[in-house]
Amino acid sequence: MANSKFEYVKQFEQSDHLLPNTWIVVRIDGRGFTKFSAKYGFEKPNDKRALELMNAAARAVMAELPDITIAYGVSDEYSFVFHKTCSLFERRSSKLVSTIVSTFTAYYVHLWPIHFPDTPLSPPLPSFDGRAVCYPTVQNLRDYMSWRQVDCHINNLYNTTFWALIQLGGLDATEAEKTLKGTYAADKNEILFSKFGINYNNELEMYKKGSVVFRDYELVEPGTHNTTVEVDNLAEPVQQSKTQSENDKKRRAKARIVVQHLDIIKDDFWDRRPWLLSNKPGKVPKEP
Amino acid sequence: MANSKFEYVKQFEQSDHLLPNTWIVVRIDGRGFTKFSAKYGFEKPNDKRALELMNAAARAVMAELPDITIAYGVSDEYSFVFHKTCSLFERRSSKLVSTIVSTFTAYYVHLWPIHFPDTPLSPPLPSFDGRAVCYPTVQNLRDYMSWRQVDCHINNLYNTTFWALIQLGGLDATEAEKTLKGTYAADKNEILFSKFGINYNNELEMYKKGSVVFRDYELVEPGTHNTTVEVDNLAEPVQQSKTQSENDKKRRAKARIVVQHLDIIKDDFWDRRPWLLSNKPGKVPKEP
Amino acid sequence: MANSKFEYVKQFEQSDHLLPNTWIVVRIDGRGFTKFSAKYGFEKPNDKRALELMNAAARAVMAELPDITIAYGVSDEYSFVFHKTCSLFERRSSKLVSTIVSTFTAYYVHLWPIHFPDTPLSPPLPSFDGRAVCYPTVQNLRDYMSWRQVDCHINNLYNTTFWALIQLGGLDATEAEKTLKGTYAADKNEILFSKFGINYNNELEMYKKGSVVFRDYELVEPGTHNTTVEVDNLAEPVQQSKTQSENDKKRRAKARIVVQHLDIIKDDFWDRRPWLLSNKPGKVPKEP
Amino acid sequence: MANSKFEYVKQFEQSDHLLPNTWIVVRIDGRGFTKFSAKYGFEKPNDKRALELMNAAARAVMAELPDITIAYGVSDEYSFVFHKTCSLFERRSSKLVSTIVSTFTAYYVHLWPIHFPDTPLSPPLPSFDGRAVCYPTVQNLRDYMSWRQVDCHINNLYNTTFWALIQLGGLDATEAEKTLKGTYAADKNEILFSKFGINYNNELEMYKKGSVVFRDYELVEPGTHNTTVEVDNLAEPVQQSKTQSENDKKRRAKARIVVQHLDIIKDDFWDRRPWLLSNKPGKVPKEP
């Protein structure tokens, strides 16, 4: 029995290949997480368990998809970066987005009991949506990452002060909002310190900087290379010998995937980790 | 602290709104399910538990997204249909696809222990990818659904015979493949019956027809209406009064979401369930 | 000498195939025609020569591209409609748009001296831009056509009154604009008639209704067929025998391409010319 | 009279903004030029008048669209390059393509009598189609340009030999084709020289290298700057003061648009003309 009569419907699929030689960022966001976090009693302004669950899921996504070179997470969102030479799934947008969203969700649900042992999940379950965006140059990519980290900082300082006003200062949400309206960063730091004795600098790095996930190799001395120029110059998918390709794969598999809370806006982070932009695995550090 | 310096990166997001007034089908597929089903010892040619888990996840997706009017599943794939007037997420492709994939995955992982109580999940976890396709007319949509159901039939007849040859006939995979090469449906039915005493017609409907998921209302008499013409004539999103819209919502919420194993190729299925194409909820049947 | 080293750049072309089974409308617009019409002293509110040049160019486009079934023009714009079964250039948007724009421009420039014998063209030359839009149903397509014709009516009534106030009433542009602000159609008709003795109904049909271009066959009795339903039901490119296809081609070639000024909003126009929606050539009328 | 009832059709227009910060190349091609060139008796293998008409039209396009930084033409095709910071028409693909195609066609038809004074155009008229492609890096752009120039060389050497075999050697097309099958560049040079005394190097540069069109400023010393790196580093549209912007505009307007026949594959061409990649106008040369 042939299926030919109906097969014409396949022609309606439209291609969604992303432009070659550009960085692909897939950002996912929790759907309805205000309600979700209320349901499970997430602590305010930050719930350590919830953030660590996000990080664990992101780590698992990177382990399953070695084409991802770096990821950055804050609150209920995570951005995953594919190197500009990446040809996974022929760079089809819906394949890339759906695979990341699905894998992330699977681990989020699967690992939930480890991070929330006392509050089992019940429907409606947590879910995430996602989208892919292309960035042509290293500068564009770094500006994207900086944008997210600046956002993290702005929101966290605001939320920390907002919830201090409520939890420690006895204000209600409307009063707290009013108090903060029009204030600058310095004002918020001042409120925290003078009213509540809180030094914002002492807050957890994970809250202030978000989480960056990447494969860990030996750091290099900054100034010994110029990866940005080299990488921007790249014009087409790098042709590697099979041996080289196998070697890279092995080194990547050996590398630990780490979650850290670092400044990714300044050059230093990128200068010391050239593999993030070059996509060439570094030296695997010796076991301590 | 303003975030303006980096915010320009938002301009790189490209719009992916799907063409208005067309049916949207989001199909999801299990990633690497050959390996996955081997790992968890899925029965061949069909694993009832695995299919029922797929159906349960699909049911949950429909419950969380009332804009879906019908879904059809077979093996490790599921197709979800949004009515052509649907304006969910402004019809953005990546939002629709990622939300469905994520919700489906969440339930698949969450409900796993109910269907596989003895084999807990372990990494790598199951995941799904997805894509959206637009179909302009009712005929296109029905041809798409027919295409999937014909595929189900072709594959299931093949697999049933293939595994009978192996499990009952003692052949190895290569021999079984060779035996089936060039055979027609009638030949396979004959092999099943004459060699193994299996009447293919007695196989489970779920295996032969796949699973169709929809909201259940009272069936209507065929021939009393012409929904296809009416719906193809639709030109723009239906303007409803608020009362009407609220009524529809209530009726939809009351309707049971059912999973059945019916012929969706013939007219009868659609004729008796005009709400599937019209998007107007039918009469909620009285509780038995 | 192989060209392989640079050929990778071809991979950057992204596909732009328009959704199958939808009507394709390519609308072109004169670029900077306010300035252009001033340069060549176009008469206000309508320049008969300029409109007839537009129509002549549109006619030529239709003659060169038999896949176009109907076109509608007003002022410095023209819309060309491809039947929903059309597969010209594999439905690639940029091919369709650029071919129409280029052919139209070629004839506009080439035929200019016939319509403006005393004012030869000089740089900057007239040019047009264009875009393609898909419409899934006959109703959508007809609503698009109606939209353009209503626009024609609204603008022409306004412009006719505006220029009467200036040319006959001695007002300047600001005063005329002020006079018309907030007026309805009835008011404008009244101004024309009471102030200047102009009965708007007596204006040229070409000015009031715009121009519709199509292949001319024998009109049919309305009510003897239901093309809309038939055409909306179409699901895939019609499979024709070679003979049938050749016959259609011959009949199309024999048909005169006419430019008329008719109401295309009401059903009558479409009912009497079923070939416009069905894409099946009608009876070629006998020479008078 | 409001037009609201039909205006919903505007929602069917889909956005086609090209990715920011990438080079846009619009390539146009003559439609059916084999037939067209036969109709007007173009000389083989190259018709000087036809090429000069192409160049004149390209020059006019560049004069009307100052956002174009460079163009390259060969045979009946022309590629126009917009700088990666270009924001013309909000980078909408169909606007950019249709405007270039239309302007080019207008001049091609308008200037025809100057280049072909004895053979007036008659329908079907010449026309062109076009498409836009984005290139992320300078290297990609240069590789695109090199690809076209290598193609020019390969084709011209082939055609020159092919037509020599026919016009001077008395072969027919099939014999000439057979003679050239499997030959390398060296073989063709040898055939030209030994059989017909033709030194390919003495052929017109326009035939061998194609035509490159750009604004002419004073050449700079190579090695005094690194425009490629600078330009690849660009992340977002350059913010200029109004004065700066006005100055640039004036200098661009003063610059002569030249058509030359140079090697654009080697670095030298680009190194001596940094304005092509930087988009900053150079020094306008003194009138000779």
PDB file of N, CA and C in Angstrom, chain C residues 1 3 7-10 12-13 27 31 64 94-95 98-99 101-102 105-107 110 121 123-125 127-130 133-136 140 143 146-147 150-151 154, chain D residues 1 3 6-10 12-13 27 31 64 94-95 98-99 101-102 105-107 110 121 123-125 127-130 133-136 140 143 147 150-151 154:
ATOM      1  N   MET C   1      40.292  24.970 -14.344  1.00  0.00           N
ATOM      2  CA  MET C   1      40.306  25.706 -13.065  1.00  0.00           C
ATOM      3  C   MET C   1      38.961  25.583 -12.382  1.00  0.00           C
ATOM      4  N   ASN C   3      36.152  26.186  -9.407  1.00  0.00           N
ATOM      5  CA  ASN C   3      35.745  27.358  -8.646  1.00  0.00           C
ATOM      6  C   ASN C   3      35.366  26.959  -7.226  1.00  0.00           C
ATOM      7  N   GLU C   7      33.004  28.573  -3.721  1.00  0.00           N
ATOM      8  CA  GLU C   7      31.601  28.219  -3.969  1.00  0.00           C
ATOM      9  C   GLU C   7      30.764  28.028  -2.711  1.00  0.00           C
ATOM     10  N   TYR C   8      31.428  27.874  -1.587  1.00  0.00           N
ATOM     11  CA  TYR C   8      30.679  27.704  -0.335  1.00  0.00           C
ATOM     12  C   TYR C   8      29.737  28.876  -0.095  1.00  0.00           C
ATOM     13  N   VAL C   9      30.028  30.036  -0.695  1.00  0.00           N
ATOM     14  CA  VAL C   9      29.185  31.217  -0.439  1.00  0.00           C
ATOM     15  C   VAL C   9      27.751  31.018  -0.919  1.00  0.00           C
ATOM     16  N   LYS C  10      27.558  30.058  -1.798  1.00  0.00           N
ATOM     17  CA  LYS C  10      26.195  29.773  -2.267  1.00  0.00           C
ATOM     18  C   LYS C  10      25.291  29.290  -1.132  1.00  0.00           C
ATOM     19  N   PHE C  12      24.807  30.450   1.616  1.00  0.00           N
ATOM     20  CA  PHE C  12      24.201  31.519   2.414  1.00  0.00           C
ATOM     21  C   PHE C  12      22.846  31.969   1.864  1.00  0.00           C
ATOM     22  N   GLU C  13      22.513  31.529   0.647  1.00  0.00           N
ATOM     23  CA  GLU C  13      21.178  31.864   0.106  1.00  0.00           C
ATOM     24  C   GLU C  13      20.116  31.170   0.945  1.00  0.00           C
ATOM     25  N   ARG C  27       2.184  43.174  -5.063  1.00  0.00           N
ATOM     26  CA  ARG C  27       1.797  44.585  -5.259  1.00  0.00           C
ATOM     27  C   ARG C  27       3.045  45.427  -5.486  1.00  0.00           C
ATOM     28  N   ARG C  31       7.978  54.507  -6.789  1.00  0.00           N
ATOM     29  CA  ARG C  31       8.876  55.066  -5.768  1.00  0.00           C
ATOM     30  C   ARG C  31       8.984  56.575  -5.968  1.00  0.00           C
ATOM     31  N   GLU C  64       3.210  38.678 -20.737  1.00  0.00           N
ATOM     32  CA  GLU C  64       4.475  37.949 -20.612  1.00  0.00           C
ATOM     33  C   GLU C  64       4.410  36.859 -19.540  1.00  0.00           C
ATOM     34  N   SER C  94      11.258  36.126  -4.040  1.00  0.00           N
ATOM     35  CA  SER C  94      12.070  37.168  -4.665  1.00  0.00           C
ATOM     36  C   SER C  94      12.060  37.055  -6.188  1.00  0.00           C
ATOM     37  N   LYS C  95      11.983  35.830  -6.710  1.00  0.00           N
ATOM     38  CA  LYS C  95      11.891  35.637  -8.154  1.00  0.00           C
ATOM     39  C   LYS C  95      10.590  36.246  -8.688  1.00  0.00           C
ATOM     40  N   SER C  98      10.623  40.205  -8.171  1.00  0.00           N
ATOM     41  CA  SER C  98      11.574  40.929  -9.008  1.00  0.00           C
ATOM     42  C   SER C  98      11.216  40.826 -10.485  1.00  0.00           C
ATOM     43  N   THR C  99      10.700  39.687 -10.909  1.00  0.00           N
ATOM     44  CA  THR C  99      10.329  39.543 -12.318  1.00  0.00           C
ATOM     45  C   THR C  99       9.176  40.485 -12.676  1.00  0.00           C
ATOM     46  N   VAL C 101       8.261  43.271 -11.066  1.00  0.00           N
ATOM     47  CA  VAL C 101       8.708  44.660 -10.962  1.00  0.00           C
ATOM     48  C   VAL C 101       9.561  45.041 -12.169  1.00  0.00           C
ATOM     49  N   SER C 102      10.431  44.140 -12.575  1.00  0.00           N
ATOM     50  CA  SER C 102      11.322  44.445 -13.689  1.00  0.00           C
ATOM     51  C   SER C 102      10.553  44.555 -15.009  1.00  0.00           C
ATOM     52  N   THR C 105       8.489  47.738 -15.036  1.00  0.00           N
ATOM     53  CA  THR C 105       9.325  48.926 -15.238  1.00  0.00           C
ATOM     54  C   THR C 105       9.781  49.047 -16.685  1.00  0.00           C
ATOM     55  N   ALA C 106      10.181  47.913 -17.252  1.00  0.00           N
ATOM     56  CA  ALA C 106      10.650  47.934 -18.638  1.00  0.00           C
ATOM     57  C   ALA C 106       9.583  48.531 -19.563  1.00  0.00           C
ATOM     58  N   TYR C 107       8.332  48.087 -19.392  1.00  0.00           N
ATOM     59  CA  TYR C 107       7.272  48.596 -20.255  1.00  0.00           C
ATOM     60  C   TYR C 107       6.901  50.042 -19.918  1.00  0.00           C
ATOM     61  N   HIS C 110       9.534  51.993 -21.609  1.00  0.00           N
ATOM     62  CA  HIS C 110       9.484  51.796 -23.055  1.00  0.00           C
ATOM     63  C   HIS C 110       8.267  52.483 -23.674  1.00  0.00           C
ATOM     64  N   LEU C 121      11.614  61.193 -20.906  1.00  0.00           N
ATOM     65  CA  LEU C 121      12.149  60.846 -19.586  1.00  0.00           C
ATOM     66  C   LEU C 121      13.603  61.274 -19.454  1.00  0.00           C
ATOM     67  N   PRO C 123      16.852  61.164 -16.199  1.00  0.00           N
ATOM     68  CA  PRO C 123      17.154  60.710 -14.834  1.00  0.00           C
ATOM     69  C   PRO C 123      16.818  61.773 -13.793  1.00  0.00           C
ATOM     70  N   PRO C 124      16.435  61.403 -12.566  1.00  0.00           N
ATOM     71  CA  PRO C 124      16.206  60.020 -12.122  1.00  0.00           C
ATOM     72  C   PRO C 124      14.960  59.418 -12.774  1.00  0.00           C
ATOM     73  N   LEU C 125      15.077  58.172 -13.205  1.00  0.00           N
ATOM     74  CA  LEU C 125      13.992  57.507 -13.924  1.00  0.00           C
ATOM     75  C   LEU C 125      12.933  56.955 -12.959  1.00  0.00           C
ATOM     76  N   SER C 127      10.732  54.341 -10.999  1.00  0.00           N
ATOM     77  CA  SER C 127      10.973  52.957 -10.580  1.00  0.00           C
ATOM     78  C   SER C 127       9.904  52.530  -9.589  1.00  0.00           C
ATOM     79  N   PHE C 128       9.857  51.231  -9.342  1.00  0.00           N
ATOM     80  CA  PHE C 128       8.790  50.648  -8.525  1.00  0.00           C
ATOM     81  C   PHE C 128       9.397  49.677  -7.521  1.00  0.00           C
ATOM     82  N   ASP C 129       8.776  49.588  -6.341  1.00  0.00           N
ATOM     83  CA  ASP C 129       9.164  48.495  -5.460  1.00  0.00           C
ATOM     84  C   ASP C 129       7.995  47.528  -5.345  1.00  0.00           C
ATOM     85  N   GLY C 130       8.248  46.377  -4.759  1.00  0.00           N
ATOM     86  CA  GLY C 130       7.199  45.358  -4.721  1.00  0.00           C
ATOM     87  C   GLY C 130       7.357  44.412  -3.552  1.00  0.00           C
ATOM     88  N   VAL C 133       2.441  38.807  -0.994  1.00  0.00           N
ATOM     89  CA  VAL C 133       1.666  38.410   0.184  1.00  0.00           C
ATOM     90  C   VAL C 133       0.818  37.197  -0.200  1.00  0.00           C
ATOM     91  N   CYS C 134       0.669  36.246   0.734  1.00  0.00           N
ATOM     92  CA  CYS C 134      -0.129  35.047   0.470  1.00  0.00           C
ATOM     93  C   CYS C 134      -1.499  35.154   1.123  1.00  0.00           C
ATOM     94  N   TYR C 135      -2.536  34.738   0.409  1.00  0.00           N
ATOM     95  CA  TYR C 135      -3.881  34.695   0.967  1.00  0.00           C
ATOM     96  C   TYR C 135      -4.445  33.281   0.829  1.00  0.00           C
ATOM     97  N   PRO C 136      -4.853  32.678   1.952  1.00  0.00           N
ATOM     98  CA  PRO C 136      -5.264  31.265   1.924  1.00  0.00           C
ATOM     99  C   PRO C 136      -6.607  31.009   1.233  1.00  0.00           C
ATOM    100  N   ASN C 140     -10.349  35.762   1.429  1.00  0.00           N
ATOM    101  CA  ASN C 140      -9.205  36.621   1.740  1.00  0.00           C
ATOM    102  C   ASN C 140      -8.753  37.395   0.504  1.00  0.00           C
ATOM    103  N   ASP C 143     -11.264  39.999  -0.395  1.00  0.00           N
ATOM    104  CA  ASP C 143     -11.193  41.106   0.562  1.00  0.00           C
ATOM    105  C   ASP C 143      -9.978  41.990   0.272  1.00  0.00           C
ATOM    106  N   SER C 146     -10.993  44.052  -2.677  1.00  0.00           N
ATOM    107  CA  SER C 146     -11.968  45.046  -2.224  1.00  0.00           C
ATOM    108  C   SER C 146     -11.274  46.162  -1.454  1.00  0.00           C
ATOM    109  N   TRP C 147     -10.312  45.783  -0.645  1.00  0.00           N
ATOM    110  CA  TRP C 147      -9.562  46.764   0.145  1.00  0.00           C
ATOM    111  C   TRP C 147      -8.921  47.807  -0.774  1.00  0.00           C
ATOM    112  N   VAL C 150     -11.778  49.958  -2.410  1.00  0.00           N
ATOM    113  CA  VAL C 150     -12.346  50.932  -1.467  1.00  0.00           C
ATOM    114  C   VAL C 150     -11.351  52.077  -1.277  1.00  0.00           C
ATOM    115  N   ASP C 151     -10.081  51.734  -1.153  1.00  0.00           N
ATOM    116  CA  ASP C 151      -9.039  52.746  -1.029  1.00  0.00           C
ATOM    117  C   ASP C 151      -9.057  53.696  -2.223  1.00  0.00           C
ATOM    118  N   ILE C 154     -12.096  56.032  -1.795  1.00  0.00           N
ATOM    119  CA  ILE C 154     -11.885  57.025  -0.732  1.00  0.00           C
ATOM    120  C   ILE C 154     -10.901  58.105  -1.176  1.00  0.00           C
TER     121      ILE C 154
ATOM    122  N   MET D   1     -16.281  57.360   4.707  1.00  0.00           N
ATOM    123  CA  MET D   1     -16.341  55.910   4.510  1.00  0.00           C
ATOM    124  C   MET D   1     -15.048  55.263   5.000  1.00  0.00           C
ATOM    125  N   ASN D   3     -12.394  52.216   5.762  1.00  0.00           N
ATOM    126  CA  ASN D   3     -11.955  51.048   5.004  1.00  0.00           C
ATOM    127  C   ASN D   3     -11.698  49.871   5.933  1.00  0.00           C
ATOM    128  N   PHE D   6     -12.103  45.660   5.369  1.00  0.00           N
ATOM    129  CA  PHE D   6     -11.178  44.842   4.573  1.00  0.00           C
ATOM    130  C   PHE D   6      -9.728  44.969   5.033  1.00  0.00           C
ATOM    131  N   GLU D   7      -9.495  45.923   5.922  1.00  0.00           N
ATOM    132  CA  GLU D   7      -8.096  46.230   6.246  1.00  0.00           C
ATOM    133  C   GLU D   7      -7.361  45.093   6.951  1.00  0.00           C
ATOM    134  N   TYR D   8      -8.120  44.141   7.462  1.00  0.00           N
ATOM    135  CA  TYR D   8      -7.463  43.023   8.143  1.00  0.00           C
ATOM    136  C   TYR D   8      -6.484  42.307   7.211  1.00  0.00           C
ATOM    137  N   VAL D   9      -6.686  42.433   5.905  1.00  0.00           N
ATOM    138  CA  VAL D   9      -5.811  41.720   4.964  1.00  0.00           C
ATOM    139  C   VAL D   9      -4.351  42.162   5.059  1.00  0.00           C
ATOM    140  N   LYS D  10      -4.146  43.344   5.647  1.00  0.00           N
ATOM    141  CA  LYS D  10      -2.767  43.817   5.808  1.00  0.00           C
ATOM    142  C   LYS D  10      -1.963  42.905   6.741  1.00  0.00           C
ATOM    143  N   PHE D  12      -1.616  39.903   6.714  1.00  0.00           N
ATOM    144  CA  PHE D  12      -1.025  38.729   6.059  1.00  0.00           C
ATOM    145  C   PHE D  12       0.385  39.006   5.525  1.00  0.00           C
ATOM    146  N   GLU D  13       0.786  40.276   5.491  1.00  0.00           N
ATOM    147  CA  GLU D  13       2.164  40.601   5.067  1.00  0.00           C
ATOM    148  C   GLU D  13       3.132  40.042   6.098  1.00  0.00           C
ATOM    149  N   ARG D  27      21.925  40.260  -6.075  1.00  0.00           N
ATOM    150  CA  ARG D  27      22.392  39.902  -7.416  1.00  0.00           C
ATOM    151  C   ARG D  27      21.209  39.852  -8.369  1.00  0.00           C
ATOM    152  N   ARG D  31      16.776  37.843 -17.593  1.00  0.00           N
ATOM    153  CA  ARG D  31      15.848  36.729 -17.785  1.00  0.00           C
ATOM    154  C   ARG D  31      15.812  36.349 -19.259  1.00  0.00           C
ATOM    155  N   GLU D  64      21.740  56.503  -7.845  1.00  0.00           N
ATOM    156  CA  GLU D  64      20.437  56.718  -7.206  1.00  0.00           C
ATOM    157  C   GLU D  64      20.374  56.134  -5.797  1.00  0.00           C
ATOM    158  N   SER D  94      12.510  42.380   0.223  1.00  0.00           N
ATOM    159  CA  SER D  94      11.778  42.603  -1.030  1.00  0.00           C
ATOM    160  C   SER D  94      11.890  44.057  -1.490  1.00  0.00           C
ATOM    161  N   LYS D  95      11.940  44.991  -0.545  1.00  0.00           N
ATOM    162  CA  LYS D  95      12.121  46.398  -0.904  1.00  0.00           C
ATOM    163  C   LYS D  95      13.479  46.611  -1.572  1.00  0.00           C
ATOM    164  N   SER D  98      13.596  44.639  -5.050  1.00  0.00           N
ATOM    165  CA  SER D  98      12.724  45.184  -6.100  1.00  0.00           C
ATOM    166  C   SER D  98      13.185  46.571  -6.536  1.00  0.00           C
ATOM    167  N   THR D  99      13.676  47.377  -5.601  1.00  0.00           N
ATOM    168  CA  THR D  99      14.137  48.712  -5.959  1.00  0.00           C
ATOM    169  C   THR D  99      15.350  48.638  -6.894  1.00  0.00           C
ATOM    170  N   VAL D 101      16.278  46.061  -8.815  1.00  0.00           N
ATOM    171  CA  VAL D 101      15.883  45.459 -10.090  1.00  0.00           C
ATOM    172  C   VAL D 101      15.130  46.466 -10.954  1.00  0.00           C
ATOM    173  N   SER D 102      14.248  47.220 -10.312  1.00  0.00           N
ATOM    174  CA  SER D 102      13.444  48.176 -11.079  1.00  0.00           C
ATOM    175  C   SER D 102      14.301  49.315 -11.625  1.00  0.00           C
ATOM    176  N   THR D 105      16.515  48.051 -14.445  1.00  0.00           N
ATOM    177  CA  THR D 105      15.740  47.826 -15.668  1.00  0.00           C
ATOM    178  C   THR D 105      15.380  49.144 -16.352  1.00  0.00           C
ATOM    179  N   ALA D 106      14.966  50.110 -15.544  1.00  0.00           N
ATOM    180  CA  ALA D 106      14.593  51.412 -16.114  1.00  0.00           C
ATOM    181  C   ALA D 106      15.741  51.983 -16.944  1.00  0.00           C
ATOM    182  N   TYR D 107      16.965  51.936 -16.382  1.00  0.00           N
ATOM    183  CA  TYR D 107      18.095  52.497 -17.109  1.00  0.00           C
ATOM    184  C   TYR D 107      18.498  51.621 -18.291  1.00  0.00           C
ATOM    185  N   HIS D 110      16.060  52.563 -20.913  1.00  0.00           N
ATOM    186  CA  HIS D 110      16.213  53.976 -21.279  1.00  0.00           C
ATOM    187  C   HIS D 110      17.499  54.235 -22.060  1.00  0.00           C
ATOM    188  N   LEU D 121      14.363  48.540 -29.279  1.00  0.00           N
ATOM    189  CA  LEU D 121      13.742  47.470 -28.504  1.00  0.00           C
ATOM    190  C   LEU D 121      12.307  47.244 -28.949  1.00  0.00           C
ATOM    191  N   PRO D 123       8.836  44.421 -27.842  1.00  0.00           N
ATOM    192  CA  PRO D 123       8.429  43.347 -26.928  1.00  0.00           C
ATOM    193  C   PRO D 123       8.752  41.971 -27.496  1.00  0.00           C
ATOM    194  N   PRO D 124       9.016  40.955 -26.674  1.00  0.00           N
ATOM    195  CA  PRO D 124       9.160  41.058 -25.211  1.00  0.00           C
ATOM    196  C   PRO D 124      10.410  41.831 -24.813  1.00  0.00           C
ATOM    197  N   LEU D 125      10.275  42.716 -23.843  1.00  0.00           N
ATOM    198  CA  LEU D 125      11.376  43.578 -23.420  1.00  0.00           C
ATOM    199  C   LEU D 125      12.338  42.837 -22.488  1.00  0.00           C
ATOM    200  N   SER D 127      14.288  41.925 -19.187  1.00  0.00           N
ATOM    201  CA  SER D 127      13.965  42.071 -17.762  1.00  0.00           C
ATOM    202  C   SER D 127      14.954  41.256 -16.929  1.00  0.00           C
ATOM    203  N   PHE D 128      14.938  41.518 -15.636  1.00  0.00           N
ATOM    204  CA  PHE D 128      15.918  40.937 -14.717  1.00  0.00           C
ATOM    205  C   PHE D 128      15.213  40.402 -13.474  1.00  0.00           C
ATOM    206  N   ASP D 129      15.729  39.315 -12.922  1.00  0.00           N
ATOM    207  CA  ASP D 129      15.232  38.940 -11.605  1.00  0.00           C
ATOM    208  C   ASP D 129      16.354  39.138 -10.592  1.00  0.00           C
ATOM    209  N   GLY D 130      16.024  39.046  -9.322  1.00  0.00           N
ATOM    210  CA  GLY D 130      17.022  39.341  -8.290  1.00  0.00           C
ATOM    211  C   GLY D 130      16.745  38.625  -6.995  1.00  0.00           C
ATOM    212  N   VAL D 133      21.210  38.160  -0.511  1.00  0.00           N
ATOM    213  CA  VAL D 133      21.891  37.188   0.343  1.00  0.00           C
ATOM    214  C   VAL D 133      22.714  37.959   1.373  1.00  0.00           C
ATOM    215  N   CYS D 134      22.768  37.464   2.608  1.00  0.00           N
ATOM    216  CA  CYS D 134      23.527  38.123   3.673  1.00  0.00           C
ATOM    217  C   CYS D 134      24.852  37.415   3.900  1.00  0.00           C
ATOM    218  N   TYR D 135      25.908  38.200   4.095  1.00  0.00           N
ATOM    219  CA  TYR D 135      27.208  37.640   4.437  1.00  0.00           C
ATOM    220  C   TYR D 135      27.719  38.271   5.729  1.00  0.00           C
ATOM    221  N   PRO D 136      28.018  37.434   6.729  1.00  0.00           N
ATOM    222  CA  PRO D 136      28.374  37.974   8.043  1.00  0.00           C
ATOM    223  C   PRO D 136      29.736  38.669   8.110  1.00  0.00           C
ATOM    224  N   ASN D 140      33.661  36.524   4.048  1.00  0.00           N
ATOM    225  CA  ASN D 140      32.540  35.956   3.292  1.00  0.00           C
ATOM    226  C   ASN D 140      32.205  36.829   2.089  1.00  0.00           C
ATOM    227  N   ASP D 143      34.897  36.578  -0.490  1.00  0.00           N
ATOM    228  CA  ASP D 143      34.816  35.274  -1.157  1.00  0.00           C
ATOM    229  C   ASP D 143      33.659  35.258  -2.160  1.00  0.00           C
ATOM    230  N   TRP D 147      34.229  34.655  -6.004  1.00  0.00           N
ATOM    231  CA  TRP D 147      33.471  33.592  -6.670  1.00  0.00           C
ATOM    232  C   TRP D 147      32.946  34.080  -8.014  1.00  0.00           C
ATOM    233  N   VAL D 150      36.000  34.670 -10.426  1.00  0.00           N
ATOM    234  CA  VAL D 150      36.545  33.400 -10.927  1.00  0.00           C
ATOM    235  C   VAL D 150      35.604  32.827 -11.984  1.00  0.00           C
ATOM    236  N   ASP D 151      34.321  32.892 -11.704  1.00  0.00           N
ATOM    237  CA  ASP D 151      33.323  32.442 -12.668  1.00  0.00           C
ATOM    238  C   ASP D 151      33.448  33.184 -13.991  1.00  0.00           C
ATOM    239  N   ILE D 154      36.561  31.774 -15.791  1.00  0.00           N
ATOM    240  CA  ILE D 154      36.331  30.427 -16.324  1.00  0.00           C
ATOM    241  C   ILE D 154      35.438  30.476 -17.565  1.00  0.00           C
TER     242      ILE D 154
END
